[in-house]
Short mmCIF file of N, CA and C in Angstrom, two decimals:
data_model
loop_
_atom_site.label_atom_id
_atom_site.label_comp_id
_atom_site.label_asym_id
_atom_site.label_seq_id
_atom_site.Cartn_x
_atom_site.Cartn_y
_atom_site.Cartn_z
N ARG A 25 -3.95 -19.18 -1.84
CA ARG A 25 -3.56 -18.23 -2.64
C ARG A 25 -3.80 -16.89 -1.88
N ARG A 26 -2.76 -15.84 -2.38
CA ARG A 26 -2.63 -14.61 -1.99
C ARG A 26 -2.26 -13.51 -2.93
N VAL A 27 -2.92 -12.26 -2.77
CA VAL A 27 -2.72 -11.20 -3.52
C VAL A 27 -1.84 -10.21 -2.86
N HIS A 28 -0.94 -9.63 -3.59
CA HIS A 28 -0.28 -8.64 -2.96
C HIS A 28 -0.36 -7.27 -3.38
N LEU A 29 0.26 -6.20 -2.88
CA LEU A 29 -0.14 -5.08 -3.16
C LEU A 29 0.90 -3.70 -2.67
N GLU A 30 1.30 -2.79 -3.28
CA GLU A 30 2.02 -1.80 -2.77
C GLU A 30 1.09 -0.47 -2.95
N VAL A 31 0.92 0.28 -1.93
CA VAL A 31 0.32 1.85 -1.98
C VAL A 31 1.05 2.64 -1.28
N ASP A 32 0.84 3.89 -2.08
CA ASP A 32 1.65 5.32 -1.33
C ASP A 32 0.95 5.33 0.22
N ASP A 33 1.83 5.48 1.23
CA ASP A 33 1.00 5.48 2.60
C ASP A 33 0.46 6.93 2.62
N GLY A 34 0.51 7.64 1.74
CA GLY A 34 -0.41 9.09 1.70
C GLY A 34 -1.77 8.96 0.78
N ASN A 35 -1.98 7.91 0.53
CA ASN A 35 -3.00 7.58 -0.39
C ASN A 35 -3.96 6.99 0.51
N ALA A 36 -4.95 7.83 1.36
CA ALA A 36 -5.72 7.54 2.16
C ALA A 36 -7.09 6.66 1.74
N PRO A 37 -7.55 7.14 0.52
CA PRO A 37 -8.76 6.66 -0.01
C PRO A 37 -8.34 5.04 -0.59
N ALA A 38 -7.39 5.08 -0.97
CA ALA A 38 -6.82 3.44 -1.55
C ALA A 38 -6.70 2.69 -0.34
N LEU A 39 -6.12 3.15 0.87
CA LEU A 39 -5.83 2.22 1.93
C LEU A 39 -7.05 2.13 2.58
N ALA A 40 -7.99 2.77 2.58
CA ALA A 40 -9.47 2.38 3.06
C ALA A 40 -10.04 1.42 2.11
N LEU A 41 -10.01 1.67 1.00
CA LEU A 41 -10.76 0.49 0.19
C LEU A 41 -9.88 -0.75 0.24
N TYR A 42 -8.64 -0.94 0.41
CA TYR A 42 -8.08 -1.88 0.29
C TYR A 42 -8.34 -2.79 1.74
N ARG A 43 -8.40 -1.90 2.82
CA ARG A 43 -8.60 -2.58 4.26
C ARG A 43 -10.19 -3.07 4.25
N ARG A 44 -11.12 -2.32 3.59
CA ARG A 44 -12.45 -2.91 3.49
C ARG A 44 -12.60 -4.13 2.66
N LEU A 45 -11.60 -4.33 1.76
CA LEU A 45 -11.60 -5.68 1.15
C LEU A 45 -10.94 -6.70 1.42
N GLY A 46 -10.39 -6.48 2.87
CA GLY A 46 -9.69 -7.59 3.73
C GLY A 46 -8.22 -7.71 3.49
N PHE A 47 -7.35 -6.52 3.07
CA PHE A 47 -6.19 -6.51 2.87
C PHE A 47 -5.47 -6.40 4.25
N THR A 48 -4.71 -6.60 4.72
CA THR A 48 -3.52 -6.37 5.89
C THR A 48 -2.22 -5.88 5.54
N GLU A 49 -1.75 -5.11 6.42
CA GLU A 49 -0.46 -4.58 6.11
C GLU A 49 0.53 -5.48 6.53
N THR A 50 1.70 -5.72 5.54
CA THR A 50 2.87 -6.84 5.94
C THR A 50 4.06 -6.06 5.86
N GLY A 51 4.12 -4.84 5.40
CA GLY A 51 5.43 -4.42 5.62
C GLY A 51 5.46 -2.80 5.19
N ARG A 52 6.63 -2.28 5.00
CA ARG A 52 6.82 -0.91 4.40
C ARG A 52 8.03 -0.73 3.75
N ARG A 53 7.83 -0.03 2.85
CA ARG A 53 9.16 0.44 2.01
C ARG A 53 9.27 1.86 2.10
N ALA A 54 10.36 2.20 2.76
CA ALA A 54 10.76 3.70 3.02
C ALA A 54 11.23 4.39 1.56
N SER A 55 10.86 5.64 1.49
CA SER A 55 11.17 6.39 0.23
C SER A 55 10.89 5.74 -0.98
N TYR A 56 9.98 4.80 -1.28
CA TYR A 56 9.88 4.08 -2.22
C TYR A 56 9.45 4.85 -3.59
N TYR A 57 8.47 5.50 -3.38
CA TYR A 57 7.84 6.30 -4.66
C TYR A 57 8.42 7.77 -4.74
N ALA A 58 8.71 8.24 -5.92
CA ALA A 58 9.08 9.50 -6.37
C ALA A 58 8.17 10.36 -6.41
N ARG A 59 7.75 11.40 -6.06
CA ARG A 59 6.57 12.39 -6.22
C ARG A 59 7.23 13.53 -7.12
N PRO A 60 6.40 14.04 -7.71
CA PRO A 60 6.60 15.09 -8.98
C PRO A 60 7.52 16.36 -8.09
N ASP A 61 7.30 16.82 -7.11
CA ASP A 61 8.03 17.60 -6.28
C ASP A 61 9.43 17.33 -6.09
N GLY A 62 9.82 16.15 -6.22
CA GLY A 62 11.18 15.72 -6.01
C GLY A 62 11.33 15.16 -4.63
N SER A 63 10.25 14.92 -3.90
CA SER A 63 10.23 14.23 -2.41
C SER A 63 9.76 12.87 -2.54
N ARG A 64 9.99 12.25 -1.55
CA ARG A 64 9.82 10.67 -1.62
C ARG A 64 8.63 10.21 -0.80
N ALA A 65 7.91 9.21 -1.20
CA ALA A 65 6.83 8.67 -0.29
C ALA A 65 6.98 7.29 0.19
N ASN A 66 6.68 6.83 1.23
CA ASN A 66 6.64 5.46 1.65
C ASN A 66 5.65 4.59 1.20
N ALA A 67 6.02 3.19 0.81
CA ALA A 67 5.02 2.41 0.19
C ALA A 67 4.50 1.58 1.55
N ILE A 68 3.33 0.99 1.58
CA ILE A 68 2.62 0.25 2.56
C ILE A 68 2.46 -1.17 1.48
N MET A 69 3.13 -2.19 2.18
CA MET A 69 2.93 -3.62 1.50
C MET A 69 1.73 -4.34 2.21
N MET A 70 0.62 -4.83 1.31
CA MET A 70 -0.61 -5.48 1.80
C MET A 70 -0.76 -6.92 0.95
N GLN A 71 -1.48 -7.45 1.81
CA GLN A 71 -1.92 -8.81 1.13
C GLN A 71 -3.36 -9.17 1.35
N ALA A 72 -3.82 -10.22 0.88
CA ALA A 72 -5.20 -10.68 1.33
C ALA A 72 -5.27 -12.17 0.60
N ALA A 73 -6.12 -12.91 1.15
CA ALA A 73 -6.29 -14.22 0.89
C ALA A 73 -7.39 -14.06 0.01
N LEU A 74 -7.25 -14.85 -1.30
CA LEU A 74 -8.15 -14.92 -2.22
C LEU A 74 -9.22 -16.34 -2.23
N GLY A 75 -10.63 -15.98 -2.35
CA GLY A 75 -11.46 -17.15 -2.18
C GLY A 75 -12.01 -17.09 -0.96
#
């Protein structure tokens, strides 16, 4: 079993946490998140094995 998540590529603290927990990058989604200023942010898709 695996768990999947997506995170804003500019969210360094979250990325560091997920990597420490064993998540690995599986892909990216360009311009996935809308920011309050109207710009767009990419998403990093990650997964980790459970158990």
